[in-house]
């Protein structure tokens, strides 16, 4: 028997105007092929505080950022980069926003926790520990 998340109000999330716009298009496009996750993403977008164009919150998970988070059930800390589906590569720690964990992370401020459900129905809770700008691409040797 799976434990449901303890529930309660979800934490406030913050999105850039650009991320909000692009993710809205993505959620609409995915609604026919991935209805559950698209609906979850749309729900997150609906409750997001959207910053004015050109503004960006440095301590909040945004598209392309590197984020350290803790699985509050196991204590395990992971570092991932949140990306669009076409850029996802789990072997490189690049997770799609169109995954349950990606949708849980988007817009979450450092120090905040959120309950989310895996694709297998398992309830999890994560806490954002740190957010960093994307690492610059390594220069290619000459």
C-alpha positions as semicolon CSV with decimal commas, in nm:
position;residue;x (nm);y (nm);z (nm)
1;X;0,000;0,000;0,000
2;X;0,141;0,338;-0,102
3;X;0,137;0,625;0,138
4;X;-0,021;0,939;-0,001
5;X;0,166;1,266;0,047
6;X;0,086;1,436;0,374
7;X;-0,075;1,703;0,162
8;X;-0,158;2,050;0,271
9;X;-0,100;2,357;0,064
10;X;0,177;2,338;-0,192
11;X;0,453;2,594;-0,149
12;X;0,442;2,913;-0,352
13;X;0,643;2,889;-0,670
14;X;0,804;3,162;-0,878
15;X;0,858;3,154;-1,255
16;X;1,017;3,390;-1,502
17;X;0,780;3,528;-1,764
18;X;0,978;3,344;-2,033
19;X;0,966;3,006;-1,852
20;X;0,593;3,050;-1,782
21;X;0,518;3,121;-2,148
22;X;0,730;2,833;-2,285
23;X;0,603;2,584;-2,025
24;X;0,240;2,678;-2,096
25;X;0,297;2,594;-2,464
26;X;0,472;2,270;-2,363
27;X;0,190;2,165;-2,126
28;X;-0,071;2,230;-2,396
29;X;0,131;2,036;-2,655
30;X;0,178;1,740;-2,418
31;X;-0,186;1,723;-2,309
32;X;-0,279;1,460;-2,567
33;X;0,032;1,239;-2,535
34;X;0,103;1,275;-2,162
35;X;-0,226;1,396;-2,010
36;X;-0,143;1,327;-1,644
37;X;0,193;1,502;-1,633
38;X;0,071;1,783;-1,863
39;X;-0,219;1,845;-1,623
40;X;0,020;1,847;-1,327
41;X;0,246;2,099;-1,503
42;X;-0,055;2,315;-1,597
43;X;-0,164;2,312;-1,232
44;X;0,182;2,432;-1,125
45;X;0,173;2,706;-1,390
46;X;-0,171;2,822;-1,273
47;X;-0,054;2,873;-0,916
48;X;0,283;3,029;-1,001
49;X;0,381;3,386;-0,922
50;X;0,514;3,511;-1,257
51;X;0,791;3,770;-1,246
52;X;0,775;4,064;-1,482
53;X;0,960;4,023;-1,811
54;X;1,338;4,029;-1,769
55;X;1,325;3,958;-1,392
56;X;1,475;3,644;-1,244
57;X;1,488;3,504;-0,891
58;X;1,834;3,361;-0,817
59;X;1,722;3,127;-0,537
60;X;1,441;2,960;-0,733
61;X;1,449;2,659;-0,968
62;X;1,422;2,774;-1,330
63;X;1,464;2,608;-1,668
64;X;1,827;2,524;-1,742
65;X;1,948;2,570;-1,386
66;X;2,146;2,320;-1,184
67;X;1,967;2,226;-0,861
68;X;2,070;2,033;-0,552
69;X;1,777;1,870;-0,373
70;X;1,729;1,621;-0,093
71;X;1,492;1,325;-0,100
72;X;1,338;1,380;0,242
73;X;1,240;1,012;0,272
74;X;1,596;0,878;0,227
75;X;1,815;1,182;0,295
76;X;1,986;1,131;-0,042
77;X;2,106;1,454;-0,208
78;X;2,106;1,477;-0,588
79;X;2,222;1,739;-0,835
80;X;2,032;1,770;-1,162
81;X;1,981;2,019;-1,442
82;X;1,617;2,094;-1,528
83;X;1,566;2,094;-1,906
84;X;1,304;2,070;-2,180
85;X;1,218;1,716;-2,297
86;X;1,437;1,726;-2,611
87;X;1,745;1,808;-2,396
88;X;1,687;1,539;-2,130
89;X;1,962;1,285;-2,066
90;X;1,935;1,110;-1,731
91;X;2,292;0,973;-1,763
92;X;2,415;1,335;-1,758
93;X;2,176;1,441;-1,481
94;X;1,957;1,638;-1,722
95;X;1,594;1,578;-1,626
96;X;1,290;1,686;-1,822
97;X;1,036;1,926;-1,676
98;X;0,781;1,679;-1,819
99;X;0,863;1,420;-1,553
100;X;0,697;1,409;-1,212
101;X;1,017;1,522;-1,038
102;X;1,084;1,795;-1,295
103;X;0,733;1,931;-1,251
104;X;0,777;1,922;-0,872
105;X;1,105;2,116;-0,892
106;X;1,009;2,398;-1,131
107;X;0,972;2,732;-0,955
108;X;1,050;2,594;-0,609
109;X;1,259;2,831;-0,392
110;X;1,566;2,718;-0,195
111;X;1,466;2,577;0,143
112;X;1,113;2,484;0,035
113;X;0,978;2,129;0,018
114;X;0,710;1,969;-0,197
115;X;0,531;1,635;-0,204
116;X;0,518;1,458;-0,540
117;X;0,421;1,119;-0,677
118;X;0,646;0,902;-0,894
119;X;0,524;0,736;-1,212
120;X;0,486;0,415;-1,009
121;X;0,258;0,589;-0,759
122;X;0,511;0,616;-0,477
123;X;0,485;0,932;-0,265
124;X;0,802;1,136;-0,218
125;X;0,901;1,464;-0,061
126;X;1,195;1,674;-0,173
127;X;1,360;1,991;-0,048
128;X;1,557;2,232;-0,268
129;X;1,901;2,293;-0,118
130;X;2,075;2,508;-0,379
131;X;2,016;2,658;-0,725
132;X;2,295;2,757;-0,964
133;X;2,310;2,919;-1,304
134;X;2,379;2,665;-1,580
135;X;2,746;2,578;-1,609
136;X;2,912;2,732;-1,910
137;X;2,984;2,485;-2,187
138;X;3,335;2,344;-2,165
139;X;3,557;2,494;-2,435
140;X;3,655;2,240;-2,696
141;X;4,027;2,165;-2,722
142;X;4,190;2,319;-3,029
